[in-house]
Short mmCIF file of C-alpha atoms in Angstrom, two decimals:
data_model
loop_
_atom_site.label_atom_id
_atom_site.label_comp_id
_atom_site.label_asym_id
_atom_site.label_seq_id
_atom_site.Cartn_x
_atom_site.Cartn_y
_atom_site.Cartn_z
CA MET A 523 29.62 -12.68 -2.57
CA GLU A 524 26.10 -13.16 -3.21
CA HIS A 525 25.55 -16.33 -5.13
CA THR A 526 22.16 -16.13 -7.02
CA LYS A 527 21.33 -18.28 -9.95
CA GLU A 528 21.58 -15.31 -12.34
CA ASN A 529 24.89 -14.27 -10.84
CA SER A 530 26.23 -17.81 -11.12
CA GLU A 531 25.15 -18.35 -14.75
CA LEU A 532 26.72 -14.98 -15.82
CA LEU A 533 29.92 -15.67 -13.94
CA ASP A 534 29.98 -19.16 -15.32
CA VAL A 535 29.73 -17.77 -18.89
CA VAL A 536 32.72 -15.35 -18.19
CA HIS A 537 34.82 -17.89 -16.44
CA HIS A 538 34.26 -20.57 -19.08
CA GLU A 539 35.34 -18.11 -21.85
CA HIS A 540 38.42 -17.18 -19.95
CA ASP A 541 39.44 -20.78 -19.15
CA HIS A 542 38.85 -21.79 -22.80
CA LEU A 543 41.10 -18.96 -24.10
CA CYS A 544 43.77 -19.84 -21.53
CA ARG A 545 43.76 -23.57 -22.55
CA LEU A 546 43.91 -22.61 -26.23
CA PHE A 547 47.13 -20.56 -25.67
CA ASP A 548 48.45 -23.23 -23.39
CA ASP A 549 47.95 -25.81 -26.16
CA ILE A 550 49.66 -23.66 -28.71
CA GLY A 551 52.61 -23.19 -26.24
CA GLU A 552 52.92 -26.95 -25.87
CA THR A 553 52.84 -27.40 -29.65
CA PHE A 554 55.85 -24.93 -29.85
CA GLU A 555 57.60 -26.55 -27.00
CA LYS A 556 57.57 -29.78 -29.00
CA ILE A 557 58.66 -28.04 -32.21
CA THR A 558 61.62 -26.20 -30.66
CA SER A 559 62.81 -29.22 -28.60
CA GLY A 560 63.24 -31.16 -31.95
CA GLU A 561 60.72 -33.74 -30.60
CA LEU A 562 58.89 -33.47 -33.97
CA GLU A 563 60.44 -34.62 -37.22
CA GLU A 564 58.93 -33.57 -40.51
CA PRO A 565 56.22 -33.92 -41.65
CA ARG A 566 54.85 -34.03 -38.07
CA ARG A 567 56.60 -30.64 -37.41
CA GLY A 568 54.88 -29.09 -40.52
CA GLU A 569 51.51 -30.54 -39.35
CA ALA A 570 52.03 -29.08 -35.85
CA LEU A 571 52.89 -25.74 -37.24
CA GLU A 572 49.77 -25.78 -39.40
CA THR A 573 47.72 -26.86 -36.33
CA ALA A 574 49.30 -23.92 -34.40
CA GLN A 575 48.42 -21.48 -37.17
CA GLU A 576 44.76 -22.66 -37.24
CA ASP A 577 44.60 -22.51 -33.44
CA LEU A 578 45.93 -18.95 -33.35
CA GLN A 579 43.51 -17.88 -35.95
CA MET A 580 40.60 -19.48 -34.09
CA ALA A 581 41.95 -17.90 -30.88
CA LEU A 582 41.82 -14.40 -32.52
CA GLU A 583 38.31 -14.90 -33.73
CA GLU A 584 37.06 -16.11 -30.43
CA MET A 585 38.92 -13.37 -28.55
CA LEU A 586 37.47 -10.64 -30.82
CA HIS A 587 34.03 -11.92 -30.20
CA HIS A 588 34.56 -12.41 -26.52
CA PHE A 589 36.21 -9.01 -26.13
CA ASN A 590 33.30 -7.42 -28.00
CA GLN A 591 30.84 -8.83 -25.56
CA GLU A 592 32.93 -7.43 -22.71
CA GLU A 593 33.41 -3.95 -24.14
CA GLU A 594 29.93 -3.61 -25.54
CA VAL A 595 27.96 -5.02 -22.55
CA PHE A 596 29.91 -5.82 -19.37
CA PHE A 597 32.27 -2.96 -19.26
CA VAL A 598 29.56 -0.36 -20.19
CA GLU A 599 27.26 -1.67 -17.47
CA ILE A 600 29.90 -1.91 -14.81
CA GLU A 601 31.46 1.44 -15.45
CA ALA A 602 27.93 3.19 -15.59
CA GLN A 603 27.01 1.79 -12.25
CA PHE A 604 30.49 1.67 -10.57
CA PRO A 605 32.59 4.55 -11.88
CA GLU A 606 35.36 3.49 -9.62
CA TYR A 607 36.13 0.65 -11.87
CA ALA A 608 36.89 3.02 -14.83
CA LYS A 609 40.68 2.71 -14.52
CA ASP A 610 40.50 -1.00 -14.27
CA ILE A 611 38.31 -1.30 -17.32
CA ALA A 612 40.59 0.97 -19.23
CA ARG A 613 43.54 -1.26 -18.45
CA LEU A 614 41.48 -4.36 -19.49
CA VAL A 615 40.49 -2.74 -22.84
CA ASP A 616 44.26 -1.86 -23.42
CA GLY A 617 44.98 -5.57 -22.68
CA HIS A 618 42.47 -6.61 -25.24
CA GLU A 619 44.27 -4.56 -27.82
CA LEU A 620 47.66 -5.88 -26.84
CA ILE A 621 46.58 -9.57 -26.87
CA CYS A 622 44.93 -9.24 -30.23
CA ASP A 623 47.95 -7.26 -31.63
CA ARG A 624 50.37 -9.91 -30.51
CA THR A 625 48.12 -12.71 -31.71
CA ARG A 626 47.98 -11.07 -35.22
CA TRP A 627 51.87 -10.72 -35.09
CA LEU A 628 52.22 -14.43 -34.31
CA ASN A 629 49.80 -15.35 -37.01
CA ARG A 630 51.94 -13.34 -39.55
CA GLN A 631 55.15 -14.93 -38.31
CA LEU A 632 53.84 -18.51 -38.47
CA LYS A 633 53.03 -17.84 -42.20
CA LEU A 634 56.54 -16.62 -43.11
CA PRO A 635 58.81 -19.13 -45.01
CA ASP A 636 61.68 -18.92 -42.68
CA VAL A 637 59.43 -20.04 -39.70
CA ALA A 638 57.96 -22.78 -41.81
CA GLN A 639 61.48 -23.97 -42.54
CA GLY A 640 62.14 -24.34 -38.84
CA GLU A 641 63.99 -21.06 -38.37
CA ARG A 642 63.40 -18.72 -35.27
CA PRO A 643 61.40 -21.26 -33.28
CA GLU A 644 62.81 -20.08 -29.88
CA GLU A 645 61.87 -16.39 -30.74
CA ILE A 646 58.31 -17.57 -31.51
CA LEU A 647 58.17 -19.77 -28.48
CA LYS A 648 59.29 -16.83 -26.26
CA VAL A 649 56.57 -14.66 -27.63
CA ILE A 650 53.92 -17.49 -27.25
CA LYS A 651 55.03 -17.97 -23.63
CA GLN A 652 54.66 -14.27 -22.97
CA MET A 653 51.20 -14.49 -24.59
CA CYS A 654 50.19 -17.43 -22.27
CA LYS A 655 51.16 -15.35 -19.21
CA LEU A 656 49.51 -12.31 -20.60
CA VAL A 657 46.24 -14.05 -21.37
CA HIS A 658 46.29 -15.85 -17.92
CA ASN A 659 46.93 -12.67 -16.12
CA HIS A 660 44.27 -10.89 -18.05
CA ALA A 661 41.69 -13.52 -17.30
CA VAL A 662 42.51 -13.38 -13.56
CA ASN A 663 42.08 -9.49 -13.55
CA GLU A 664 38.88 -9.73 -15.45
CA ASN A 665 37.46 -12.48 -13.36
CA ARG A 666 38.27 -10.32 -10.24
CA LEU A 667 36.45 -7.32 -11.65
CA PHE A 668 33.47 -9.38 -12.78
CA ASP A 669 33.15 -11.29 -9.42
CA ASN A 670 33.22 -8.11 -7.52
CA ALA A 671 30.96 -5.98 -9.76
CA LEU A 672 28.45 -8.55 -10.74
CA ALA A 673 27.86 -9.49 -7.09
CA ARG A 674 26.92 -5.88 -6.37
CA MET A 675 24.42 -5.66 -9.31
CA PRO A 676 20.73 -6.24 -9.01
CA ALA A 677 19.57 -9.65 -10.24
CA ASP A 678 17.39 -8.21 -13.07
CA GLN A 679 20.33 -6.20 -14.43
CA ARG A 680 22.65 -9.34 -14.51
CA GLU A 681 19.90 -11.25 -16.21
CA ARG A 682 19.64 -8.37 -18.87
CA MET A 683 23.32 -8.47 -19.38
CA ARG A 684 23.29 -12.23 -19.94
CA GLU A 685 20.68 -11.93 -22.43
CA GLU A 686 22.55 -9.01 -24.28
CA ILE A 687 25.80 -11.10 -24.53
CA SER A 688 23.91 -14.04 -25.92
CA LYS A 689 22.75 -11.72 -28.88
CA LEU A 690 26.22 -10.73 -29.77
#
């Protein structure tokens, strides 16, 4: 792969965002591991649940922003120049929708009184573990697409894309 400054900067932005979202879901998963294991007693369990709710809301907001950048800039540019990536991009967009839908579902569940009372933690943990895996796999697939496509793009186009995503 060609490693120019513009290519590296743009890839660094993408990889950083993906790493950040993966870590965020890993942290939420660790919190729920503690909650379900009984490691946390009240009021720490309640505080951990509240932190998980805040983290999920923050994750959703950050994902919506990040996914918007990808769908409005990266995917449009990549598909226009490399139509052979159209199916991969369609799958990634579907992944965005699934990740956001599941995150919204988790947010709703964490606000329910029975969950706040400590009921159903295994069910929630199972979905959070699935989400962690989904987010990690999605990041790997996107990184692969970006690494391959961006290396084939002219430097001026990569720089224009970097400028466009910074405006969103």
